[in-house]
Short mmCIF file of C-alpha atoms and ligand atoms in Angstrom, two decimals:
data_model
loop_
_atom_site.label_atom_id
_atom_site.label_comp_id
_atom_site.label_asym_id
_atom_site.label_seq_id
_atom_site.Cartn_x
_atom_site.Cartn_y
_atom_site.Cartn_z
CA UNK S 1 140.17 107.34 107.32
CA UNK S 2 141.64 106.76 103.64
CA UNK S 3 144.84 107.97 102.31
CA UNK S 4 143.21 110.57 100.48
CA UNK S 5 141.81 112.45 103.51
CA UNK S 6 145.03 111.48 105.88
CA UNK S 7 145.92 115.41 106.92
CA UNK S 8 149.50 115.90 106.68
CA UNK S 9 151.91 119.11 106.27
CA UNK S 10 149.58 121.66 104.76
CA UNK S 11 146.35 120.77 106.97
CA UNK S 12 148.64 120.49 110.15
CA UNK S 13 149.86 124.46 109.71
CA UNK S 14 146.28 125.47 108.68
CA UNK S 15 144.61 123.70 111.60
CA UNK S 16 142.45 126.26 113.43
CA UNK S 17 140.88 125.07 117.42
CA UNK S 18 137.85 127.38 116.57
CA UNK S 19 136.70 126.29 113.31
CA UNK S 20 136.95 122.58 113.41
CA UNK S 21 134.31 120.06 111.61
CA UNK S 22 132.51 116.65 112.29
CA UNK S 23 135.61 114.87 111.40
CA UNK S 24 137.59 116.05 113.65
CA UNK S 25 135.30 115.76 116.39
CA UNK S 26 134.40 112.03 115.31
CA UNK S 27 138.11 111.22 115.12
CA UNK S 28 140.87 113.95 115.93
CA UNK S 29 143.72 111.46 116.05
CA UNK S 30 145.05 111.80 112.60
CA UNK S 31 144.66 115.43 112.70
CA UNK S 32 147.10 115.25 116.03
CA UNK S 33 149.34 113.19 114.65
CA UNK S 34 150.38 115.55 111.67
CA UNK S 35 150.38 118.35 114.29
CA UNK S 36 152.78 116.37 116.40
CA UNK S 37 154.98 115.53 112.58
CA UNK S 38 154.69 118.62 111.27
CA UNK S 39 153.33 121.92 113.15
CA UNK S 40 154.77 120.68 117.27
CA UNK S 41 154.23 124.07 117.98
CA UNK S 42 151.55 125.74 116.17
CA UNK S 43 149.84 128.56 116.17
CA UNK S 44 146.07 128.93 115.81
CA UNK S 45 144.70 132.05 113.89
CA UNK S 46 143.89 133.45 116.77
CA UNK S 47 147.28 133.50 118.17
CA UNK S 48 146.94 130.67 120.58
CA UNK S 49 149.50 127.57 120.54
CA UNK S 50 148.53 124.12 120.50
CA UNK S 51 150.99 121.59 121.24
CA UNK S 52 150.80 118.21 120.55
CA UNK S 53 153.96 116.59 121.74
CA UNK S 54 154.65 114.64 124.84
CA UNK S 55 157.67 116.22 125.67
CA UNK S 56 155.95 119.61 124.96
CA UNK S 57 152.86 119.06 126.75
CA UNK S 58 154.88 117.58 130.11
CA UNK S 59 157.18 121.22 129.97
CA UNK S 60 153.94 122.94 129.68
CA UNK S 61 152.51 121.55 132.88
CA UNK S 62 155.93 121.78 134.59
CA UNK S 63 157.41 124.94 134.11
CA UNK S 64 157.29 127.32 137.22
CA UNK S 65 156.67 130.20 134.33
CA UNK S 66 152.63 128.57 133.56
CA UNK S 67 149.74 129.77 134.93
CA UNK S 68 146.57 128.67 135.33
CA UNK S 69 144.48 131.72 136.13
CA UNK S 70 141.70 132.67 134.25
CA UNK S 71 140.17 135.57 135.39
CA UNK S 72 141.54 138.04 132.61
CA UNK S 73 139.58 135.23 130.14
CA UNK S 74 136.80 135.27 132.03
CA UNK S 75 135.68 138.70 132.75
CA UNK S 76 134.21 139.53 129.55
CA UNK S 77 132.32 136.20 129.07
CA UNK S 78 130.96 136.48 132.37
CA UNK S 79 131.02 139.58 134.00
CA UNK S 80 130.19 139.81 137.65
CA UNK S 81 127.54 136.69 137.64
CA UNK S 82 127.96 133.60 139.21
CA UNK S 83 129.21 131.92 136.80
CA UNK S 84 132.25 134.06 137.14
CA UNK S 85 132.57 133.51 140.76
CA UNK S 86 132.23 130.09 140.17
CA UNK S 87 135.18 129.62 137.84
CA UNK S 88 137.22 131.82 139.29
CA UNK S 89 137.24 130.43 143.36
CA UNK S 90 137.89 127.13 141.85
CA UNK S 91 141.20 125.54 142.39
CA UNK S 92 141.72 124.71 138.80
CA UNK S 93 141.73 128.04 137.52
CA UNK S 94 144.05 129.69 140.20
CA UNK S 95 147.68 129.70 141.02
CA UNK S 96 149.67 129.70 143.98
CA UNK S 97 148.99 130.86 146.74
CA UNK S 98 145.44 130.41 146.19
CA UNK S 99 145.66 126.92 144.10
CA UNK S 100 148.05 125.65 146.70
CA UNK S 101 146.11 126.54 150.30
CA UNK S 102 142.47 124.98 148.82
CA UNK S 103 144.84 122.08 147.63
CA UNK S 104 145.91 121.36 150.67
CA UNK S 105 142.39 121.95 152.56
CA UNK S 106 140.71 119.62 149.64
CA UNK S 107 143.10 117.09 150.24
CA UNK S 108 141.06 115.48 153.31
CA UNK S 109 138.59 114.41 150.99
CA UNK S 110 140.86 112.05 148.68
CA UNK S 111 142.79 110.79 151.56
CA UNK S 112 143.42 107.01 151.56
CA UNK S 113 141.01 106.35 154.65
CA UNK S 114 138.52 108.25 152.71
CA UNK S 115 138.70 105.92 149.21
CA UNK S 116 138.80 102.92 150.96
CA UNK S 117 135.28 103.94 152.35
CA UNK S 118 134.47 104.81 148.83
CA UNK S 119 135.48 101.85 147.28
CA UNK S 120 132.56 99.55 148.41
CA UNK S 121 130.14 102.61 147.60
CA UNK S 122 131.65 101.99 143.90
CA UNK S 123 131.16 98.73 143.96
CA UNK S 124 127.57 98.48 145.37
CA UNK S 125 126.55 101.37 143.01
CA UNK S 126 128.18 99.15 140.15
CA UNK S 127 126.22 95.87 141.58
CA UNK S 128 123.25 97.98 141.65
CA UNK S 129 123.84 99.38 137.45
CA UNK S 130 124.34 96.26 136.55
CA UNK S 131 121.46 94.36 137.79
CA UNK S 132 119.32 97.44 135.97
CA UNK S 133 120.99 96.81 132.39
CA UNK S 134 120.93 92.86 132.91
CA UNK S 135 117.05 93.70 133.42
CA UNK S 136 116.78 95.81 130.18
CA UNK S 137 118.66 93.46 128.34
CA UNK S 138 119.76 96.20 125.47
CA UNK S 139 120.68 99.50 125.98
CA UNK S 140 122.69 102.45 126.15
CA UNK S 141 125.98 101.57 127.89
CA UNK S 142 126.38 105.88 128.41
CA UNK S 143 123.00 106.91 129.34
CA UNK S 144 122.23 103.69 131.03
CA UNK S 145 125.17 103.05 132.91
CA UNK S 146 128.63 105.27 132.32
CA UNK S 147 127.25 108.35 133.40
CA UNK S 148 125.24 106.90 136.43
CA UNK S 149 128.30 105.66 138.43
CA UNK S 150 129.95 108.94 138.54
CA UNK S 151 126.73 111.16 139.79
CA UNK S 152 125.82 108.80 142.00
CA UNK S 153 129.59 108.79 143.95
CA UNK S 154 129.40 112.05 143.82
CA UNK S 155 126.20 113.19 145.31
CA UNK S 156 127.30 110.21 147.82
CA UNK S 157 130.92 112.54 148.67
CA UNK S 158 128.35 116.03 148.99
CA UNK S 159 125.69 113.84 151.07
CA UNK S 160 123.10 115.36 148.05
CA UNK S 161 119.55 113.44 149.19
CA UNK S 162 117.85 111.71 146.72
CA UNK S 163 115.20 114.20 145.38
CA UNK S 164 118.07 116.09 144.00
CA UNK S 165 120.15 114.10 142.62
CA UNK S 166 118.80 114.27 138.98
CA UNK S 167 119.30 117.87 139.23
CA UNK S 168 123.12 117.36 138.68
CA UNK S 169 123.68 116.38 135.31
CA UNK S 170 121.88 119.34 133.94
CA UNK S 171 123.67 121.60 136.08
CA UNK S 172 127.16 120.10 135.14
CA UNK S 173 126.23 120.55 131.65
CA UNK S 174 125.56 124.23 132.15
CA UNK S 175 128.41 125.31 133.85
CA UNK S 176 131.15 123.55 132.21
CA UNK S 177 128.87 124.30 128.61
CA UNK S 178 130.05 127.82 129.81
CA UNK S 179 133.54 127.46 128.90
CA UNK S 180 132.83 126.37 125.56
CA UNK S 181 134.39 129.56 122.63
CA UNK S 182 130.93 130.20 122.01
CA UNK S 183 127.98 130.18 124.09
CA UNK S 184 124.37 131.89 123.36
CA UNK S 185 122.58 133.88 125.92
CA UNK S 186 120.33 132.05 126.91
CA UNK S 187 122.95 129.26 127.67
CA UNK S 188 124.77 131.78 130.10
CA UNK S 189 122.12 133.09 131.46
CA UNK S 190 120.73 129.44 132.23
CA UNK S 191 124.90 128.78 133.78
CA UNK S 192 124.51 131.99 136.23
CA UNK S 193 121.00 130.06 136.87
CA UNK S 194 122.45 126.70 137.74
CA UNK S 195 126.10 128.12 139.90
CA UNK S 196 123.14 129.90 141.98
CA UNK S 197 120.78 127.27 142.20
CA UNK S 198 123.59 124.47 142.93
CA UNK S 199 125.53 126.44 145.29
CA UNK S 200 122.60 127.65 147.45
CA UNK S 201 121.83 123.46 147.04
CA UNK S 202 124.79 122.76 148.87
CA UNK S 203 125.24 126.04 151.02
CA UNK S 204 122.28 124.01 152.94
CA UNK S 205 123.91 120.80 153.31
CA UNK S 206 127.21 122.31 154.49
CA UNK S 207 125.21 124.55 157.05
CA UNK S 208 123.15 121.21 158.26
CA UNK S 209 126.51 119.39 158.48
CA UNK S 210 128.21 121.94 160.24
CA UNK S 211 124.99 121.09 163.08
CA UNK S 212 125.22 117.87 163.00
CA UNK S 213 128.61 116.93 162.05
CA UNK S 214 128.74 113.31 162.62
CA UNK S 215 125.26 112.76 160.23
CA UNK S 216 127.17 112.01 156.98
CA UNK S 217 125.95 109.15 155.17
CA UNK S 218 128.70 106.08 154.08
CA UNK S 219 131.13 107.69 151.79
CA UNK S 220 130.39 111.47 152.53
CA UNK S 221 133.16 113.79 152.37
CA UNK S 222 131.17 117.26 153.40
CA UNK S 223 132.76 116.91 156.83
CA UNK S 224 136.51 116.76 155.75
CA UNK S 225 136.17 119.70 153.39
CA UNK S 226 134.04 121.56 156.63
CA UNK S 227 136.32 120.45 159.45
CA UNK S 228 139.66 120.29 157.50
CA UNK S 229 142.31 123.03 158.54
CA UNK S 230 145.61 123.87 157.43
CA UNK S 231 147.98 126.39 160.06
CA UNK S 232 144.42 127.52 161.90
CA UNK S 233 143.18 128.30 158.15
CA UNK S 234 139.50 126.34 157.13
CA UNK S 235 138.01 127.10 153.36
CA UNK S 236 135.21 130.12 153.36
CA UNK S 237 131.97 129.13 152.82
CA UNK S 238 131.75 130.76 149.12
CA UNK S 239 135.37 128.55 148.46
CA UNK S 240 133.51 125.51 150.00
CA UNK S 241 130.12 126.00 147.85
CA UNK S 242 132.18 126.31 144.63
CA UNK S 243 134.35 123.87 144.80
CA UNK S 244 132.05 121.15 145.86
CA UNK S 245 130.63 122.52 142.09
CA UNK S 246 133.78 121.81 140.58
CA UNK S 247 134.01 118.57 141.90
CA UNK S 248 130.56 117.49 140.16
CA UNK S 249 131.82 118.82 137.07
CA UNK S 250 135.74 117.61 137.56
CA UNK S 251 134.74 114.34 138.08
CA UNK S 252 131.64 113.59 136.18
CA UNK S 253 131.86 113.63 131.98
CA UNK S 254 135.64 112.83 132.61
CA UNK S 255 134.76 109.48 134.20
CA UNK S 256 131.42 108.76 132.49
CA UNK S 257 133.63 109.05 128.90
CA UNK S 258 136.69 107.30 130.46
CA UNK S 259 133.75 103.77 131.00
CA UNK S 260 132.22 104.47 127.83
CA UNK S 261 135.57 104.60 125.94
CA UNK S 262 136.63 101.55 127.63
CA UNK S 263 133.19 99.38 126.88
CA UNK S 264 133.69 100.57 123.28
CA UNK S 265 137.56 99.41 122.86
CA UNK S 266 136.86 95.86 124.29
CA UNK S 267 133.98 95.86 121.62
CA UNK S 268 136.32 96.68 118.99
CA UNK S 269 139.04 94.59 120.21
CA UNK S 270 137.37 91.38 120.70
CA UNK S 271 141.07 90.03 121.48
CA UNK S 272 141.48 92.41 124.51
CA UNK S 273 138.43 91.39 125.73
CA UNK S 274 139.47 87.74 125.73
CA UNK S 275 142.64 88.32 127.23
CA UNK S 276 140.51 90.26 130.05
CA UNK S 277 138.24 87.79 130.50
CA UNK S 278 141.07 85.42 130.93
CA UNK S 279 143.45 86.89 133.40
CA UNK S 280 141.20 89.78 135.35
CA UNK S 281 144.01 91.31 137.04
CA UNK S 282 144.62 93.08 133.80
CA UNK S 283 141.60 95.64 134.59
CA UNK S 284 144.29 98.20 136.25
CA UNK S 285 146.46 98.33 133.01
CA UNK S 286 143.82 97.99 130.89
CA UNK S 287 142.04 101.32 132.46
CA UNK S 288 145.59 102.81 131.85
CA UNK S 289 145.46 101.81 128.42
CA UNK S 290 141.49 103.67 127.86
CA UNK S 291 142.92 106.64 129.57
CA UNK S 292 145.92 106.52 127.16
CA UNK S 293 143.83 105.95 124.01
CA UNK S 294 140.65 107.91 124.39
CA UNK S 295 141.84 110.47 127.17
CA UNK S 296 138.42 112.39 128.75
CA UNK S 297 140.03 116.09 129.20
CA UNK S 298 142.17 115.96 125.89
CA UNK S 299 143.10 119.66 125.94
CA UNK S 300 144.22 121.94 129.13
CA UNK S 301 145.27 125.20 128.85
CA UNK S 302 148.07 127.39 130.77
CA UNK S 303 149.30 131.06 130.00
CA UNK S 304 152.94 131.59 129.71
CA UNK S 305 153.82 134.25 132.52
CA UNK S 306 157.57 134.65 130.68
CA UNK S 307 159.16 133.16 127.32
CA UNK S 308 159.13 129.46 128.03
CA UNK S 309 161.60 127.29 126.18
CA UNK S 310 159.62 124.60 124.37
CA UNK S 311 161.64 121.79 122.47
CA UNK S 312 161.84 123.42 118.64
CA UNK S 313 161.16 126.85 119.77
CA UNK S 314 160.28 129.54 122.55
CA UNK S 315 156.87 130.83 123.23
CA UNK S 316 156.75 133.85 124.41
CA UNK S 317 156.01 135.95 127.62
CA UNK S 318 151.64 136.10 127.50
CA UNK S 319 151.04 133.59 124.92
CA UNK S 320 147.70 131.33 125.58
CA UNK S 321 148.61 127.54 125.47
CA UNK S 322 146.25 125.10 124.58
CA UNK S 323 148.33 121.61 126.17
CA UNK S 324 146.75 118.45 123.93
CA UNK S 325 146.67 115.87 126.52
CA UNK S 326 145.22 113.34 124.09
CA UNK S 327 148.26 114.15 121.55
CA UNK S 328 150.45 113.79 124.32
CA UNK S 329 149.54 110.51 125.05
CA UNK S 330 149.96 108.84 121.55
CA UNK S 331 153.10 110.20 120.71
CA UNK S 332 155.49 107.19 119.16
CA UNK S 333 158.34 108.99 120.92
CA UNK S 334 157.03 107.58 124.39
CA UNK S 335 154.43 104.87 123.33
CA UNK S 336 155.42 102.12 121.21
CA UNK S 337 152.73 101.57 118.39
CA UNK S 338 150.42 104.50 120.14
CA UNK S 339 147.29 104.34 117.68
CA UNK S 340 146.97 100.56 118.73
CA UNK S 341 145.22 98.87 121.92
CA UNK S 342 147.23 97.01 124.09
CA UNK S 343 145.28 96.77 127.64
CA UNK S 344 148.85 95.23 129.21
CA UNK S 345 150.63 98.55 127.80
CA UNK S 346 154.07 98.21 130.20
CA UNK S 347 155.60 101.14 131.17
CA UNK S 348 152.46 103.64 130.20
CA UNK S 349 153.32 106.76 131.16
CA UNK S 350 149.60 108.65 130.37
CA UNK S 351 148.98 111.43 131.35
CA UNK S 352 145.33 111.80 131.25
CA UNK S 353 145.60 113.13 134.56
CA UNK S 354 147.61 115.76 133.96
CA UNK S 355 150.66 116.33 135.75
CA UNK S 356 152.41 118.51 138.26
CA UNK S 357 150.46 120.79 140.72
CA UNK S 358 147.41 120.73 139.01
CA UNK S 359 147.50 116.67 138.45
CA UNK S 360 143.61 115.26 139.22
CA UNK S 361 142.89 115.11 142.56
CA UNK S 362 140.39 112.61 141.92
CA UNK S 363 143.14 110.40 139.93
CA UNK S 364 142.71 107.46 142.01
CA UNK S 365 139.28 107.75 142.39
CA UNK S 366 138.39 108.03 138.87
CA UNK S 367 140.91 104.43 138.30
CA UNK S 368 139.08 102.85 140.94
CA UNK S 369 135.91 103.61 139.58
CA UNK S 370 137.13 102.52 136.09
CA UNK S 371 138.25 99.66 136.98
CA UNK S 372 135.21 98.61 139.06
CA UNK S 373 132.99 99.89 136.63
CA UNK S 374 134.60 98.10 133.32
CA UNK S 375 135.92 94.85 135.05
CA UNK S 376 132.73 93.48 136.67
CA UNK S 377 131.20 94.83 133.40
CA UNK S 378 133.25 92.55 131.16
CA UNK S 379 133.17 89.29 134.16
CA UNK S 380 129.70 89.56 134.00
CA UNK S 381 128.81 89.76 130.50
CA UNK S 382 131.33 87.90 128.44
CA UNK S 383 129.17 87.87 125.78
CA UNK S 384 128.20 91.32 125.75
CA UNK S 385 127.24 92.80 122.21
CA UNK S 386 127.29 96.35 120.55
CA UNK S 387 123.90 96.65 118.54
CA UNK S 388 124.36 100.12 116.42
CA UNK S 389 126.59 102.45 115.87
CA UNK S 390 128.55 104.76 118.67
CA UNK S 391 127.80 108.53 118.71
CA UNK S 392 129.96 111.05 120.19
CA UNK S 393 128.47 114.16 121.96
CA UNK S 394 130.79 116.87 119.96
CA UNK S 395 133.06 118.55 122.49
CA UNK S 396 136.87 118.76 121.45
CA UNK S 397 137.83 119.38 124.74
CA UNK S 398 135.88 117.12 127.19
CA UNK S 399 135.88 114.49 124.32
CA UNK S 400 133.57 111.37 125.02
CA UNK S 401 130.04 109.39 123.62
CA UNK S 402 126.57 110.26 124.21
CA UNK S 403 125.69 106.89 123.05
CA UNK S 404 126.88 103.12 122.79
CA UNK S 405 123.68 100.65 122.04
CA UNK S 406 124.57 97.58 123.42
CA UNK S 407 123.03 94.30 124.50
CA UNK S 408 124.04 91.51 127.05
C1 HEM Y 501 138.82 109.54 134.36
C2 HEM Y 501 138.45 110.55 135.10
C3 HEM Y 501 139.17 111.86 135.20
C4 HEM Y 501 140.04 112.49 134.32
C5 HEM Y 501 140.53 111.98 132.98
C6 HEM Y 501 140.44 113.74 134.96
C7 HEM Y 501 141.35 114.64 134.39
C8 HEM Y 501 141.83 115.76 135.02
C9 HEM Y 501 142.87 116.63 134.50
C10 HEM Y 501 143.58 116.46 133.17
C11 HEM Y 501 143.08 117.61 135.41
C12 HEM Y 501 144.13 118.74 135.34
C13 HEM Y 501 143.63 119.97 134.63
C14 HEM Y 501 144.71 121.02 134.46
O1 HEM Y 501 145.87 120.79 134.80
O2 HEM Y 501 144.40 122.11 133.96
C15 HEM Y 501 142.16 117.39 136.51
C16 HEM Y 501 142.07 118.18 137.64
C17 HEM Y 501 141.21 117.92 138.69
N1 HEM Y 501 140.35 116.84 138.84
FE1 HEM Y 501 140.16 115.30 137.55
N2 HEM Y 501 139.80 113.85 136.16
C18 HEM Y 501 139.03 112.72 136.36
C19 HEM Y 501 138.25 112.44 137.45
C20 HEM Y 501 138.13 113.22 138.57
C21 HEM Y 501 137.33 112.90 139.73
C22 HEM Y 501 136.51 111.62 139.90
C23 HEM Y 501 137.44 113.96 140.58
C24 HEM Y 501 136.80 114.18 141.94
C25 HEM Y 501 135.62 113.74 142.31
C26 HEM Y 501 138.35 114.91 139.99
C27 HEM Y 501 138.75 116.10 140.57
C28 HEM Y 501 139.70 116.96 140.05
C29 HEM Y 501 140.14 118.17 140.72
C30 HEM Y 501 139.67 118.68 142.08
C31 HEM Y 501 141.09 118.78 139.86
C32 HEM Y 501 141.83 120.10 140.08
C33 HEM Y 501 143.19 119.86 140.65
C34 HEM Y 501 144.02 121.13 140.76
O3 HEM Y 501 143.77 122.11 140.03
O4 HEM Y 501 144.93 121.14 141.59
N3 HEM Y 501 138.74 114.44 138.76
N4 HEM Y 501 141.43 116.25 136.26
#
């Protein structure tokens, strides 16, 4: 971006979340960075804040006065359809009691006995990829490969068989397409479609598992989510079905972008990549460093349930708070030369994840499978090439490509 086009003071307090261009969505670092200079705590014409700040973003996701629930948003969008029930039994969009009792029932699935069985599903999943793209010689490092890994672990976790599986893309586009400002009819109506569809999907497998409860395949988590109880208390069925859902779409895009982003730095960075290639053991800070750079979820949201003290001003008791995860995480007043790669970035505080009670619960997970999925990657094609130009798929808020041509 040239000098001329740099936004500073004047484009920072007229920024506006709903009526942002191709430029932004190609590259909304610069725009960030004036927010984060000049407008910490700004207010979109709707009467929404965005904040840009580290310090800002880490109160918002801390203060006991934030909440997460969302069914005052919802209720118009969606009405009484699924797509409502859906977004509203999920443990993202709900606070305590709620958030913290499916927490706590969910946790069985991300326990450490359960990702050390993952980890060689990763890996033979990644062995598996990259065999395929060696074969094709060029082609898409998203469509090909980034967004493979994560279905496949997942339908792996829900024990989804085979004939399904390429059901779960689509459907993960629909529902979390949903949340977009604006979304046609048709679009919702095809959401409802897929929560129903999905959700009767794996009402089935939870019923056949609940028969035959030692049947899981490697790596399946069904029976922990089934089985798992907290003081007598297991989930319900309909908290079961839909947040199986959410953990397709929690754990799908975000990953898929966060391999795709990191494929596309080492291109760029033909340095990094040597100094990968050289001393492997790098991969974990280097997967910090893609998080850091080209975070997957860049914007959360919370609602202020009183005035909240933020660090040049208060925002007040009601207010809707968009947190900018990926401003956040290049802020110069935590990260030392933030717009620039450094894959041995020591301390890097990111929070890509989020933080406090609503911090991924897939976190170590998704680094596992980054780290899997970029670090054989880059050990087994040292050479590898980029062959056109990158594309981005246009979200602001899950931010990540729908292409990378590459050849190896
Ligand atoms: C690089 C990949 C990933 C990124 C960047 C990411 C990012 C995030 C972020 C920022 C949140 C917090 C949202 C908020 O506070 O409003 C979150 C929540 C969550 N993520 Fe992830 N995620 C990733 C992968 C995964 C995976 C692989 C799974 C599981 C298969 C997963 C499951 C979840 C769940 C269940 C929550 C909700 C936690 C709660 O509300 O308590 N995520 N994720």
């Amino acid at each position: 971006m040239d000098m001329q086009t740099t936004p500073g003071a004047e484009e920072a307090g007229a920024f506006d979340l709903n009526a942002i261009g191709e430029d932004f969505l190609e590259n909304p670092f610069p725009m960030y960075k004036a927010l984060r200079e000049h407008a910490p705590i700004h207010v979109n014409p709707d009467g929404t804040y965005f904040l840009t700040r580290y310090d800002d973003v880490m109160t918002g996701y801390r203060h006991a006065d934030m909440s997460s629930d969302k069914k005052i948003e919802f209720k118009p969008k969606f009405g009484d359809g699924a797509l409502y029930t859906h977004h509203t039994t999920t443990l993202v969009f709900n606070d305590d009691p709620y958030h913290k009792r499916v927490r706590k029932l969910m946790s069985g699935a991300f326990s450490p006995r359960q990702l050390a069985a993952l980890t060689p599903v990763v890996e033979d999943i990644i062995d598996r990829l990259l065999d395929d793209v060696a074969a094709m010689g060029s082609f898409d490092a998203v469509q090909d490969y980034a967004l493979r890994l994560p279905t496949e672990i997942i339908a792996d976790m829900l024990g989804v068989p085979e004939a399904h599986r390429h059901l779960m893309h689509p459907y993960s586009n629909l529902i979390l397409g949903a949340l977009d400002p604006i979304v046609p009819a048709d679009k919702l109506a095809a959401g409802h479609k897929a929560v129903e569809d999905f959700g009767a999907l794996l009402l089935d497998l939870i019923n056949h598992r609940r028969k035959n409860p030692d049947d899981g395949t490697r790596g399946e988590v069904l029976a922990a989510l089934i089985f798992g109880e907290e003081d007598g208390e297991k989930l319900t069925d309909e908290e079961l079905v839909q947040n199986c859902i959410f953990l397709l779409n929690a754990g799908h895009e975000t990953t898929a972008s966060m391999t795709g982003h990191g494929l596309a730095t080492l291109l760029e960075n033909p340095g990094e990549l040597q100094r990968l290639l050289d001393d492997p053991t790098l991969i974990e800070p280097a997967v910090e460093e893609f998080l850091r750079l080209q975070s997957p979820l860049q914007i959360a949201h919370r609602k202020a349930t009183k005035d909240v003290q933020f660090s040049s001003g208060v925002i007040p008791e009601g207010a809707f708070i968009h947190l900018c995860i990926a401003g956040a995480n290049r802020d110069p007043d935590v990260f030392d030369d933030p717009e620039n790669v450094d894959i041995g970035r020591n301390p890097n505080p990111q929070i890509a994840f989020g933080s406090g009670q609503h911090i991924c619960m897939g976190n170590t997970l998704g680094r596992i499978e980054g780290q899997i999925a970029v670090g054989r990657f880059a050990q087994r094609f040292p050479n590898m090439r980029q062959t056109g130009e990158k594309r981005y798929h246009g979200r602001a808020k899950f931010r990540g490509l729908e292409s990378l041509p590459m050849a190896v």
